[in-house]
Amino acid sequence: MSGGAPAQNFVQPDSFAFTAENQAKVEKIIAKYPAGRQLSAVLPLLDLAQRQHDNWVPQAAMEHIAGILGVAPMRVMEVATFYTMFHLEPVGKYHLQLCTTTPCWLRGSDAVVSACRSKLGIDFGQVTEDGKFSMVEVECLGACVNAPILQVNDDFYEDMDGASTETLLDKLSRDEVPPAGSIIGRQTSAPEGGPTTLIKKTDASGSDGAKV
């Protein structure tokens, strides 16, 4: 797979409306907030619109949400443009977010980035020609202990390296989504060899039992 295009080359849809299923969700979301505070629902509604519309939020969706909430479209747009979790232009079916800050870099994020570039033929801010992958560089994802981290849509893949990144991309290209988490089988944030403390349990008599 090779070749990519800047994500800016796209056409805004003329209109947007929630599906019947999502409209029911909209009503439940708004009902959580007190009267006069409906604008507080803007974040979950933007997220719902993004999930419905191929992982990005068009201007028509922001205007539609503004109408639902009874506010000026700018009130919704200022929220959507503030949070990087909202994509205001098309991204790939699998949106790759590559952390390159210090902990990930020290643990080899350069190899992860290189694998994505060579395997997909795109760079940061681009989408593959088939629309399947896009990639961006991000700041700390908050999982430094298991660095390097590669976030794919909502999921974190941890303890990555060049080879494991290529394997992951091959699977995603076949629409096979591996379980999220450490690719080396690390138990949460324990050392690579497994827990080193609190590895024994005590039975009712107070003596050491079997290792857990």
CSV table of C-alpha atoms in Angstrom, one decimal:
chain,number,residue,atom,x,y,z
A,1,MET,CA,0.0,0.0,0.0
A,2,SER,CA,1.5,3.3,-1.0
A,3,GLY,CA,0.6,6.9,-1.7
A,4,GLY,CA,-1.4,9.3,0.3
A,5,ALA,CA,-3.0,12.7,0.2
A,6,PRO,CA,-3.3,15.5,2.6
A,7,ALA,CA,-6.5,15.2,4.7
A,8,GLN,CA,-7.5,18.8,3.5
A,9,ASN,CA,-8.7,17.5,0.1
A,10,PHE,CA,-12.3,16.8,0.9
A,11,VAL,CA,-15.9,18.0,0.4
A,12,GLN,CA,-18.2,19.0,3.2
A,13,PRO,CA,-21.6,17.3,3.0
A,14,ASP,CA,-24.7,19.5,2.4
A,15,SER,CA,-26.6,18.1,5.4
A,16,PHE,CA,-26.4,15.9,8.4
A,17,ALA,CA,-29.0,14.1,10.6
A,18,PHE,CA,-28.7,11.5,13.3
A,19,THR,CA,-30.0,8.1,12.5
A,20,ALA,CA,-33.1,7.0,14.4
A,21,GLU,CA,-31.0,4.9,16.7
A,22,ASN,CA,-28.6,7.8,17.5
A,23,GLN,CA,-31.4,10.3,17.8
A,24,ALA,CA,-32.8,8.1,20.7
A,25,LYS,CA,-29.3,8.3,22.2
A,26,VAL,CA,-29.3,12.1,21.7
A,27,GLU,CA,-32.5,12.4,23.7
A,28,LYS,CA,-31.1,10.3,26.6
A,29,ILE,CA,-27.9,12.3,26.7
A,30,ILE,CA,-29.7,15.6,26.8
A,31,ALA,CA,-32.0,14.3,29.5
A,32,LYS,CA,-29.1,13.9,31.9
A,33,TYR,CA,-28.6,17.7,32.2
A,34,PRO,CA,-30.8,20.2,34.1
A,35,ALA,CA,-33.1,22.5,32.2
A,36,GLY,CA,-31.1,25.4,30.7
A,37,ARG,CA,-27.9,23.4,30.8
A,38,GLN,CA,-28.4,21.5,27.6
A,39,LEU,CA,-25.2,22.9,26.1
A,40,SER,CA,-23.3,20.6,28.4
A,41,ALA,CA,-24.3,17.8,26.1
A,42,VAL,CA,-22.2,19.2,23.3
A,43,LEU,CA,-19.2,16.9,23.9
A,44,PRO,CA,-21.1,13.5,23.8
A,45,LEU,CA,-23.2,14.7,20.8
A,46,LEU,CA,-20.1,15.6,18.9
A,47,ASP,CA,-18.6,12.2,19.7
A,48,LEU,CA,-21.8,10.5,18.5
A,49,ALA,CA,-21.8,12.5,15.3
A,50,GLN,CA,-18.2,11.6,14.6
A,51,ARG,CA,-18.8,7.9,15.2
A,52,GLN,CA,-21.8,8.0,12.8
A,53,HIS,CA,-20.0,10.0,10.1
A,54,ASP,CA,-16.9,7.9,9.2
A,55,ASN,CA,-14.9,9.1,12.2
A,56,TRP,CA,-15.0,12.9,11.4
A,57,VAL,CA,-17.4,15.8,12.2
A,58,PRO,CA,-18.6,17.8,9.2
A,59,GLN,CA,-19.7,21.4,9.5
A,60,ALA,CA,-23.3,20.3,8.8
A,61,ALA,CA,-23.2,18.0,11.9
A,62,MET,CA,-22.0,20.9,14.1
A,63,GLU,CA,-24.9,23.1,12.8
A,64,HIS,CA,-27.3,20.2,13.3
A,65,ILE,CA,-26.2,19.8,16.9
A,66,ALA,CA,-26.4,23.5,17.5
A,67,GLY,CA,-30.0,23.4,16.3
A,68,ILE,CA,-30.8,20.5,18.7
A,69,LEU,CA,-29.3,22.4,21.6
A,70,GLY,CA,-30.8,25.8,20.7
A,71,VAL,CA,-27.5,27.6,20.4
A,72,ALA,CA,-25.5,29.5,17.8
A,73,PRO,CA,-23.4,27.1,15.6
A,74,MET,CA,-20.3,28.9,16.8
A,75,ARG,CA,-20.9,27.6,20.3
A,76,VAL,CA,-20.6,24.1,19.0
A,77,MET,CA,-17.7,24.9,16.6
A,78,GLU,CA,-15.6,26.4,19.3
A,79,VAL,CA,-15.8,23.2,21.3
A,80,ALA,CA,-15.1,21.0,18.3
A,81,THR,CA,-12.1,23.0,17.3
A,82,PHE,CA,-10.6,23.0,20.9
A,83,TYR,CA,-10.5,19.2,21.4
A,84,THR,CA,-8.1,17.2,19.3
A,85,MET,CA,-10.3,14.1,19.8
A,86,PHE,CA,-12.7,15.6,17.2
A,87,HIS,CA,-11.6,15.3,13.6
A,88,LEU,CA,-12.9,18.1,11.4
A,89,GLU,CA,-11.7,16.5,8.2
A,90,PRO,CA,-11.7,12.9,7.0
A,91,VAL,CA,-9.4,10.5,8.6
A,92,GLY,CA,-8.8,6.8,7.9
A,93,LYS,CA,-10.9,4.0,9.0
A,94,TYR,CA,-8.0,3.2,11.3
A,95,HIS,CA,-6.7,6.5,12.6
A,96,LEU,CA,-3.1,6.1,14.0
A,97,GLN,CA,-2.0,8.4,16.7
A,98,LEU,CA,1.7,8.1,17.3
A,99,CYS,CA,3.2,9.4,20.5
A,100,THR,CA,6.8,10.7,20.1
A,101,THR,CA,7.3,12.5,23.4
A,102,THR,CA,10.2,11.7,25.6
A,103,PRO,CA,9.2,8.4,27.3
A,104,CYS,CA,8.0,6.8,24.0
A,105,TRP,CA,11.0,8.2,22.1
A,106,LEU,CA,13.4,6.7,24.6
A,107,ARG,CA,11.7,3.4,24.2
A,108,GLY,CA,11.9,3.4,20.4
A,109,SER,CA,9.0,5.3,19.0
A,110,ASP,CA,11.1,6.3,16.0
A,111,ALA,CA,10.9,2.6,14.9
A,112,VAL,CA,7.1,2.7,15.2
A,113,VAL,CA,6.9,5.9,13.1
A,114,SER,CA,9.3,4.5,10.5
A,115,ALA,CA,7.3,1.3,10.2
A,116,CYS,CA,4.1,3.3,9.7
A,117,ARG,CA,5.7,5.5,7.1
A,118,SER,CA,7.3,2.7,5.1
A,119,LYS,CA,4.3,0.3,5.3
A,120,LEU,CA,1.6,2.8,4.5
A,121,GLY,CA,3.4,5.2,2.3
A,122,ILE,CA,2.1,8.2,4.1
A,123,ASP,CA,3.3,10.8,6.7
A,124,PHE,CA,1.7,12.7,9.5
A,125,GLY,CA,-1.5,14.5,8.4
A,126,GLN,CA,-2.1,12.2,5.5
A,127,VAL,CA,-4.6,9.5,4.5
A,128,THR,CA,-3.9,6.4,2.4
A,129,GLU,CA,-5.5,6.5,-1.1
A,130,ASP,CA,-7.9,3.8,-0.1
A,131,GLY,CA,-9.0,5.7,3.0
A,132,LYS,CA,-8.1,2.9,5.3
A,133,PHE,CA,-5.3,4.5,7.3
A,134,SER,CA,-4.4,8.0,8.5
A,135,MET,CA,-1.7,9.0,10.9
A,136,VAL,CA,-0.9,11.9,13.2
A,137,GLU,CA,1.8,12.8,15.7
A,138,VAL,CA,0.5,13.3,19.2
A,139,GLU,CA,1.7,14.4,22.6
A,140,CYS,CA,1.8,12.1,25.7
A,141,LEU,CA,-1.0,9.6,25.7
A,142,GLY,CA,-0.6,8.9,29.4
A,143,ALA,CA,0.6,5.3,29.2
A,144,CYS,CA,4.4,6.0,29.5
A,145,VAL,CA,5.2,2.9,31.6
A,146,ASN,CA,4.3,0.7,28.6
A,147,ALA,CA,5.9,2.9,25.9
A,148,PRO,CA,6.0,3.1,23.0
A,149,ILE,CA,2.3,3.6,22.5
A,150,LEU,CA,0.4,3.5,19.2
A,151,GLN,CA,-3.3,4.5,19.5
A,152,VAL,CA,-5.6,3.2,16.9
A,153,ASN,CA,-9.0,4.9,17.1
A,154,ASP,CA,-10.0,4.4,20.7
A,155,ASP,CA,-7.5,1.6,21.5
A,156,PHE,CA,-4.0,1.7,22.9
A,157,TYR,CA,-1.4,-0.8,21.6
A,158,GLU,CA,1.5,-0.8,24.0
A,159,ASP,CA,5.2,-2.0,24.1
A,160,MET,CA,5.4,-1.6,20.4
A,161,ASP,CA,8.4,-1.8,18.1
A,162,GLY,CA,9.0,-1.8,14.4
A,163,ALA,CA,8.2,-5.4,13.7
A,164,SER,CA,5.1,-5.5,15.9
A,165,THR,CA,3.8,-2.3,14.2
A,166,GLU,CA,4.1,-3.9,10.8
A,167,THR,CA,2.3,-7.0,12.0
A,168,LEU,CA,-0.5,-4.8,13.5
A,169,LEU,CA,-0.9,-2.8,10.3
A,170,ASP,CA,-1.1,-6.0,8.2
A,171,LYS,CA,-3.9,-7.3,10.4
A,172,LEU,CA,-5.8,-4.0,10.3
A,173,SER,CA,-5.4,-3.9,6.5
A,174,ARG,CA,-7.4,-7.2,6.6
A,175,ASP,CA,-9.9,-5.7,9.0
A,176,GLU,CA,-8.6,-8.0,11.8
A,177,VAL,CA,-8.5,-5.9,15.0
A,178,PRO,CA,-6.2,-7.5,17.6
A,179,PRO,CA,-7.1,-7.1,21.3
A,180,ALA,CA,-5.8,-3.8,22.7
A,181,GLY,CA,-3.1,-3.6,25.3
A,182,SER,CA,0.5,-4.8,25.6
A,183,ILE,CA,1.7,-6.7,22.6
A,184,ILE,CA,4.2,-8.5,24.8
A,185,GLY,CA,1.6,-9.8,27.2
A,186,ARG,CA,2.6,-7.4,30.0
A,187,GLN,CA,0.2,-7.6,33.0
A,188,THR,CA,-1.2,-4.0,33.2
A,189,SER,CA,1.9,-2.0,34.2
A,190,ALA,CA,3.9,-4.8,35.8
A,191,PRO,CA,7.5,-5.4,34.9
A,192,GLU,CA,8.1,-7.4,31.7
A,193,GLY,CA,8.9,-10.5,33.6
A,194,GLY,CA,5.7,-10.3,35.7
A,195,PRO,CA,4.9,-9.0,39.2
A,196,THR,CA,7.8,-8.9,41.6
A,197,THR,CA,5.9,-8.1,44.8
A,198,LEU,CA,2.8,-9.4,46.4
A,199,ILE,CA,3.1,-12.6,44.5
A,200,LYS,CA,2.1,-14.9,47.3
A,201,LYS,CA,-1.2,-15.2,49.1
A,202,THR,CA,-1.7,-16.3,52.7
A,203,ASP,CA,-4.3,-19.0,53.6
A,204,ALA,CA,-6.6,-18.8,56.6
A,205,SER,CA,-4.0,-20.3,59.0
A,206,GLY,CA,-1.6,-17.4,58.2
A,207,SER,CA,1.0,-19.5,56.3
A,208,ASP,CA,2.1,-18.8,52.8
A,209,GLY,CA,0.0,-20.4,50.1
A,210,ALA,CA,0.8,-21.0,46.5
A,211,LYS,CA,2.0,-18.2,44.3
A,212,VAL,CA,-0.7,-16.3,42.4
